[in-house]
Amino acid sequence: MYAQMIKSTGQGVKTLDEMEPQERAFQERIDAGGKIEPKDWMPEGYRKNLIRQMGQHAHSEIVGQLPEANWITRAPTLERKAILLAKVQDEAGHGLYLYCAAETLGITRDEMTEQLLSGKAKYSSIFNYPTLTWADMGAVGWLVDGAAIMNQVPLQRTSYGPYARAMVRICKEESFHQRQGYDIMMKMAKGTAAQKRMAQDALNRFWYPSLMMFGPSDAESIHSAQSMAWKIKMNTNDELRQKFVDQTVPQAEYLGLTVPDADLTWNEEKGGYDFSQPDWAEFFDVLKGNGPCNTERLAARQKAWDDGAWVRDAMMAHAEKRAAQKVAAE
Amino acid sequence: MSSSTPEAPSRSGEWPLWEVFVRGQHGLSHRHVGSLHAPDAEKAILNARDVYTRRNEGVSIWVVEAHRIAASAPDDKGPMYEPSNSKVYRHPTFFDIPDDVRAM
Ligand SMILES: [Fe+2]
Ligand SMILES: [Fe+2]
């Protein structure tokens, strides 16, 4: 998802009986649906895991602005441009909510930024794919934000208070994102033959990368089991992917577009679709840094950070100067 | 009762952290909505406007530097709040008033 392949302590989930009293009280609180707040005691693994997961989530929101920002100046109408601008601005906001929530665990914003720029921290694989046509703005809102919503809605119930509260704000804003994307798709799918071809092409290119957003099957993963016991992960990757496919296929049908999967069939027995898995070798390659846009995305973040340095310094210097003048005047 | 006031962050070049409170509507209290970084109070309010009120979420914003907030310690939860648990008579439902008395 926005946070893919998060590794936990790697030790498997302890039973309540194996825990020291403090940890046991902590786990029982989570089991009872209680929230953990920044100054509460927490196991080191929980803290570390959360920092990694929330950091990755925040970085994804920030880097996720880039593929869409690519089309702001070329939006087909002034209204579409204003909508896209508002959507991209929301994503910046999502990144900020999440950075602040992560900071309550004792990491600084600058440390997180450094981790992103050095490649130590990851962001979602999906943002390493290019946005080649205007129809991609439709596909991204519809599929990428749609997949993100699948993951984020359950995270509103996550055990860490600041994270849960950030997710509540984010989810309120996300449905606008998905709808504006689908609205673009509807326009294009009902447009000229060339527009319809563009819409189909966008779906073809974004379908499997969207399925990859949920991460590989983790039914057997000890990392996932630990995260789920801590309620910082609420569903398995396969559950969410299935839900996404079941919801999205009828939406594609409504558009008159074809999901690029010859093996896609409704399975009456399970009450869901059978579908093809994405190419997981490609996924791991993209995570390693070899996707079509990894270099470009990181270079853009690095440039923004470097170019903004003098502004950050100047504003701080100005604030300090004014504070000193105020003290002198008192 | 211990309280904790985190130290002001050492100057690492990073803008200080501000906690943001927004009054959602006239007549309601300000509510904590999150935090952000800004060089001073004025910029913190401007940033808070962009980050936390993009959809008419508020009519007024307060910001305060995070390190200036003093908070009760989580470990004091017992001594702080338990004494009121036994004082059930502070709630109106403690008193049985016969229905015949009508509205009270
Ligand atoms: Fe977002
Ligand atoms: Fe979004």
CSV table of N, CA and C in Angstrom, one decimal, chain A residues 210-299:
chain,number,residue,atom,x,y,z
A,210,SER,N,-1.6,-0.7,-9.8
A,210,SER,CA,-2.5,-0.4,-8.7
A,210,SER,C,-2.7,-1.7,-7.8
A,211,LEU,N,-2.8,-2.9,-8.4
A,211,LEU,CA,-2.9,-4.1,-7.6
A,211,LEU,C,-1.6,-4.3,-6.8
A,212,MET,N,-0.5,-3.9,-7.3
A,212,MET,CA,0.8,-4.0,-6.6
A,212,MET,C,0.8,-3.1,-5.3
A,213,MET,N,0.0,-2.1,-5.3
A,213,MET,CA,0.0,-1.2,-4.2
A,213,MET,C,-0.3,-1.9,-2.9
A,214,PHE,N,-1.1,-3.0,-2.9
A,214,PHE,CA,-1.4,-3.7,-1.7
A,214,PHE,C,-0.3,-4.5,-1.2
A,215,GLY,N,0.8,-4.7,-2.0
A,215,GLY,CA,1.9,-5.5,-1.6
A,215,GLY,C,1.6,-7.0,-1.9
A,216,PRO,N,2.7,-7.8,-1.9
A,216,PRO,CA,2.6,-9.3,-2.2
A,216,PRO,C,1.8,-9.9,-1.1
A,217,SER,N,1.3,-11.1,-1.3
A,217,SER,CA,0.5,-11.9,-0.3
A,217,SER,C,1.3,-11.9,1.0
A,218,ASP,N,0.6,-11.6,2.1
A,218,ASP,CA,1.3,-11.6,3.4
A,218,ASP,C,0.6,-12.5,4.4
A,219,ALA,N,-0.2,-13.5,3.9
A,219,ALA,CA,-0.9,-14.3,4.8
A,219,ALA,C,0.0,-15.1,5.7
A,220,GLU,N,1.2,-15.4,5.2
A,220,GLU,CA,2.2,-16.2,6.0
A,220,GLU,C,3.2,-15.4,6.7
A,221,SER,N,3.2,-14.0,6.5
A,221,SER,CA,4.3,-13.2,7.0
A,221,SER,C,4.2,-12.9,8.5
A,222,ILE,N,5.4,-13.2,9.2
A,222,ILE,CA,5.4,-12.9,10.6
A,222,ILE,C,5.3,-11.4,10.9
A,223,HIS,N,5.9,-10.6,9.9
A,223,HIS,CA,5.8,-9.1,10.1
A,223,HIS,C,4.4,-8.6,10.1
A,224,SER,N,3.6,-9.2,9.2
A,224,SER,CA,2.2,-8.8,9.1
A,224,SER,C,1.5,-9.2,10.3
A,225,ALA,N,1.7,-10.4,10.8
A,225,ALA,CA,1.0,-10.9,12.0
A,225,ALA,C,1.3,-10.0,13.2
A,226,GLN,N,2.5,-9.6,13.3
A,226,GLN,CA,2.8,-8.7,14.5
A,226,GLN,C,2.1,-7.3,14.3
A,227,SER,N,2.2,-6.8,13.1
A,227,SER,CA,1.5,-5.5,12.8
A,227,SER,C,0.0,-5.6,13.0
A,228,MET,N,-0.6,-6.7,12.7
A,228,MET,CA,-2.0,-6.9,12.9
A,228,MET,C,-2.3,-7.1,14.4
A,229,ALA,N,-1.4,-7.7,15.1
A,229,ALA,CA,-1.7,-7.8,16.6
A,229,ALA,C,-1.6,-6.5,17.2
A,230,TRP,N,-0.7,-5.6,16.7
A,230,TRP,CA,-0.6,-4.3,17.3
A,230,TRP,C,-1.7,-3.3,16.7
A,231,LYS,N,-2.5,-3.8,15.8
A,231,LYS,CA,-3.5,-3.0,15.1
A,231,LYS,C,-2.8,-1.8,14.4
A,232,ILE,N,-1.7,-1.9,13.8
A,232,ILE,CA,-1.2,-0.9,12.9
A,232,ILE,C,-1.4,-1.3,11.5
A,233,LYS,N,-1.9,-2.5,11.3
A,233,LYS,CA,-2.3,-3.1,10.0
A,233,LYS,C,-3.6,-3.8,10.3
A,234,MET,N,-4.6,-3.5,9.5
A,234,MET,CA,-6.0,-4.0,9.9
A,234,MET,C,-6.4,-5.2,9.1
A,235,ASN,N,-5.9,-5.4,7.9
A,235,ASN,CA,-6.3,-6.4,7.0
A,235,ASN,C,-5.1,-7.0,6.3
A,236,THR,N,-5.2,-8.2,5.8
A,236,THR,CA,-4.1,-8.7,5.0
A,236,THR,C,-4.1,-8.1,3.6
A,237,ASN,N,-3.0,-8.1,2.9
A,237,ASN,CA,-2.9,-7.5,1.6
A,237,ASN,C,-3.9,-8.1,0.6
A,238,ASP,N,-4.0,-9.5,0.7
A,238,ASP,CA,-4.9,-10.2,-0.2
A,238,ASP,C,-6.4,-9.7,0.0
A,239,GLU,N,-6.8,-9.6,1.3
A,239,GLU,CA,-8.1,-9.2,1.6
A,239,GLU,C,-8.4,-7.8,0.9
A,240,LEU,N,-7.5,-6.9,1.1
A,240,LEU,CA,-7.8,-5.5,0.5
A,240,LEU,C,-7.7,-5.5,-1.0
A,241,ARG,N,-6.8,-6.3,-1.6
A,241,ARG,CA,-6.7,-6.4,-3.0
A,241,ARG,C,-8.0,-7.0,-3.6
A,242,GLN,N,-8.5,-8.0,-3.0
A,242,GLN,CA,-9.8,-8.6,-3.4
A,242,GLN,C,-10.9,-7.6,-3.4
A,243,LYS,N,-11.0,-6.9,-2.3
A,243,LYS,CA,-12.0,-5.9,-2.1
A,243,LYS,C,-11.9,-4.8,-3.2
A,244,PHE,N,-10.7,-4.4,-3.5
A,244,PHE,CA,-10.5,-3.4,-4.5
A,244,PHE,C,-10.9,-3.9,-5.9
A,245,VAL,N,-10.6,-5.1,-6.2
A,245,VAL,CA,-11.0,-5.7,-7.6
A,245,VAL,C,-12.5,-5.8,-7.6
A,246,ASP,N,-13.1,-6.3,-6.6
A,246,ASP,CA,-14.6,-6.5,-6.6
A,246,ASP,C,-15.3,-5.1,-6.7
A,247,GLN,N,-14.7,-4.1,-6.2
A,247,GLN,CA,-15.4,-2.8,-6.3
A,247,GLN,C,-15.1,-2.1,-7.6
A,248,THR,N,-13.9,-2.4,-8.2
A,248,THR,CA,-13.5,-1.6,-9.4
A,248,THR,C,-14.0,-2.2,-10.7
A,249,VAL,N,-14.1,-3.5,-10.8
A,249,VAL,CA,-14.5,-4.1,-12.0
A,249,VAL,C,-15.8,-3.6,-12.5
A,250,PRO,N,-16.9,-3.5,-11.7
A,250,PRO,CA,-18.2,-3.0,-12.2
A,250,PRO,C,-18.0,-1.5,-12.6
A,251,GLN,N,-17.1,-0.8,-12.0
A,251,GLN,CA,-16.9,0.6,-12.3
A,251,GLN,C,-16.3,0.7,-13.7
A,252,ALA,N,-15.4,-0.2,-14.0
A,252,ALA,CA,-14.8,-0.2,-15.4
A,252,ALA,C,-15.9,-0.6,-16.4
A,253,GLU,N,-16.7,-1.6,-16.0
A,253,GLU,CA,-17.8,-2.0,-16.9
A,253,GLU,C,-18.7,-0.8,-17.2
A,254,TYR,N,-19.0,0.0,-16.2
A,254,TYR,CA,-19.9,1.1,-16.4
A,254,TYR,C,-19.3,2.1,-17.4
A,255,LEU,N,-18.0,2.2,-17.4
A,255,LEU,CA,-17.3,3.1,-18.3
A,255,LEU,C,-17.2,2.5,-19.7
A,256,GLY,N,-17.5,1.2,-19.9
A,256,GLY,CA,-17.3,0.5,-21.1
A,256,GLY,C,-15.9,0.3,-21.5
A,257,LEU,N,-15.1,0.2,-20.4
A,257,LEU,CA,-13.7,-0.2,-20.6
A,257,LEU,C,-13.4,-1.6,-20.2
A,258,THR,N,-12.3,-2.1,-20.7
A,258,THR,CA,-12.0,-3.5,-20.4
A,258,THR,C,-10.8,-3.6,-19.4
A,259,VAL,N,-11.0,-4.3,-18.3
A,259,VAL,CA,-9.9,-4.6,-17.4
A,259,VAL,C,-8.9,-5.5,-18.1
A,260,PRO,N,-7.6,-5.1,-18.2
A,260,PRO,CA,-6.6,-5.9,-19.0
A,260,PRO,C,-6.2,-7.2,-18.3
A,261,ASP,N,-7.2,-8.1,-18.1
A,261,ASP,CA,-6.9,-9.4,-17.5
A,261,ASP,C,-7.9,-10.4,-18.2
A,262,ALA,N,-7.3,-11.3,-19.0
A,262,ALA,CA,-8.1,-12.2,-19.8
A,262,ALA,C,-8.7,-13.3,-18.8
A,263,ASP,N,-8.1,-13.5,-17.6
A,263,ASP,CA,-8.6,-14.5,-16.7
A,263,ASP,C,-9.5,-14.0,-15.7
A,264,LEU,N,-9.9,-12.7,-15.8
A,264,LEU,CA,-10.9,-12.1,-14.8
A,264,LEU,C,-12.2,-12.8,-15.0
A,265,THR,N,-12.7,-13.5,-13.9
A,265,THR,CA,-14.0,-14.1,-13.9
A,265,THR,C,-14.7,-14.0,-12.6
A,266,TRP,N,-16.0,-13.8,-12.6
A,266,TRP,CA,-16.8,-13.8,-11.3
A,266,TRP,C,-16.8,-15.2,-10.7
A,267,ASN,N,-16.5,-15.3,-9.5
A,267,ASN,CA,-16.5,-16.6,-8.8
A,267,ASN,C,-17.7,-16.6,-7.8
A,268,GLU,N,-18.8,-17.2,-8.2
A,268,GLU,CA,-20.0,-17.2,-7.5
A,268,GLU,C,-19.8,-17.7,-6.1
A,269,GLU,N,-19.0,-18.8,-6.0
A,269,GLU,CA,-18.8,-19.4,-4.7
A,269,GLU,C,-18.2,-18.5,-3.7
A,270,LYS,N,-17.1,-17.8,-4.1
A,270,LYS,CA,-16.5,-16.9,-3.1
A,270,LYS,C,-17.1,-15.5,-3.1
A,271,GLY,N,-18.0,-15.3,-4.0
A,271,GLY,CA,-18.7,-14.0,-4.1
A,271,GLY,C,-17.7,-12.9,-4.4
A,272,GLY,N,-16.8,-13.2,-5.2
A,272,GLY,CA,-15.8,-12.2,-5.7
A,272,GLY,C,-15.2,-12.6,-7.0
A,273,TYR,N,-14.3,-11.7,-7.5
A,273,TYR,CA,-13.7,-12.1,-8.8
A,273,TYR,C,-12.4,-12.9,-8.6
A,274,ASP,N,-12.2,-13.8,-9.6
A,274,ASP,CA,-10.8,-14.4,-9.7
A,274,ASP,C,-10.1,-13.5,-10.7
A,275,PHE,N,-8.8,-13.2,-10.4
A,275,PHE,CA,-8.1,-12.3,-11.2
A,275,PHE,C,-6.6,-12.7,-11.2
A,276,SER,N,-5.9,-12.2,-12.2
A,276,SER,CA,-4.4,-12.5,-12.3
A,276,SER,C,-3.6,-11.6,-11.4
A,277,GLN,N,-2.6,-12.2,-10.8
A,277,GLN,CA,-1.7,-11.4,-10.0
A,277,GLN,C,-0.8,-10.5,-10.9
A,278,PRO,N,-0.4,-9.4,-10.3
A,278,PRO,CA,0.6,-8.6,-11.1
A,278,PRO,C,1.9,-9.3,-11.1
A,279,ASP,N,2.9,-8.7,-11.9
A,279,ASP,CA,4.2,-9.3,-12.0
A,279,ASP,C,5.0,-8.9,-10.8
A,280,TRP,N,5.2,-9.8,-9.8
A,280,TRP,CA,5.8,-9.4,-8.6
A,280,TRP,C,7.3,-9.2,-8.7
A,281,ALA,N,7.9,-9.8,-9.8
A,281,ALA,CA,9.3,-9.5,-10.0
A,281,ALA,C,9.5,-8.0,-10.4
A,282,GLU,N,8.5,-7.5,-11.2
A,282,GLU,CA,8.6,-6.1,-11.5
A,282,GLU,C,8.4,-5.2,-10.2
A,283,PHE,N,7.5,-5.6,-9.4
A,283,PHE,CA,7.3,-4.9,-8.1
A,283,PHE,C,8.6,-4.7,-7.3
A,284,PHE,N,9.3,-5.9,-7.1
A,284,PHE,CA,10.5,-5.8,-6.3
A,284,PHE,C,11.6,-5.0,-7.0
A,285,ASP,N,11.5,-5.0,-8.3
A,285,ASP,CA,12.5,-4.2,-9.0
A,285,ASP,C,12.2,-2.7,-8.9
A,286,VAL,N,11.0,-2.4,-8.9
A,286,VAL,CA,10.6,-1.0,-8.7
A,286,VAL,C,11.0,-0.5,-7.3
A,287,LEU,N,10.7,-1.4,-6.3
A,287,LEU,CA,11.0,-1.0,-4.9
A,287,LEU,C,12.5,-0.8,-4.8
A,288,LYS,N,13.3,-1.6,-5.5
A,288,LYS,CA,14.8,-1.5,-5.4
A,288,LYS,C,15.3,-0.2,-6.1
A,289,GLY,N,14.4,0.5,-6.8
A,289,GLY,CA,14.9,1.7,-7.4
A,289,GLY,C,14.9,1.7,-8.9
A,290,ASN,N,14.5,0.6,-9.5
A,290,ASN,CA,14.6,0.5,-11.0
A,290,ASN,C,13.3,0.7,-11.8
A,291,GLY,N,12.3,1.3,-11.2
A,291,GLY,CA,11.1,1.6,-11.9
A,291,GLY,C,11.4,2.7,-12.9
A,292,PRO,N,10.4,2.9,-13.8
A,292,PRO,CA,10.6,3.9,-14.9
A,292,PRO,C,10.9,5.3,-14.4
A,293,CYS,N,10.4,5.7,-13.2
A,293,CYS,CA,10.6,7.1,-12.7
A,293,CYS,C,11.3,7.3,-11.4
A,294,ASN,N,11.9,6.2,-10.8
A,294,ASN,CA,12.5,6.4,-9.5
A,294,ASN,C,13.5,7.5,-9.4
A,295,THR,N,14.4,7.5,-10.4
A,295,THR,CA,15.5,8.5,-10.4
A,295,THR,C,14.9,9.9,-10.5
A,296,GLU,N,13.9,10.1,-11.4
A,296,GLU,CA,13.3,11.4,-11.6
A,296,GLU,C,12.6,11.9,-10.4
A,297,ARG,N,11.8,11.0,-9.7
A,297,ARG,CA,11.1,11.4,-8.5
A,297,ARG,C,12.0,11.8,-7.4
A,298,LEU,N,13.0,11.1,-7.1
A,298,LEU,CA,13.9,11.4,-6.0
A,298,LEU,C,14.7,12.7,-6.4
A,299,ALA,N,15.1,12.8,-7.6
A,299,ALA,CA,15.8,14.0,-8.1
A,299,ALA,C,14.9,15.3,-7.9
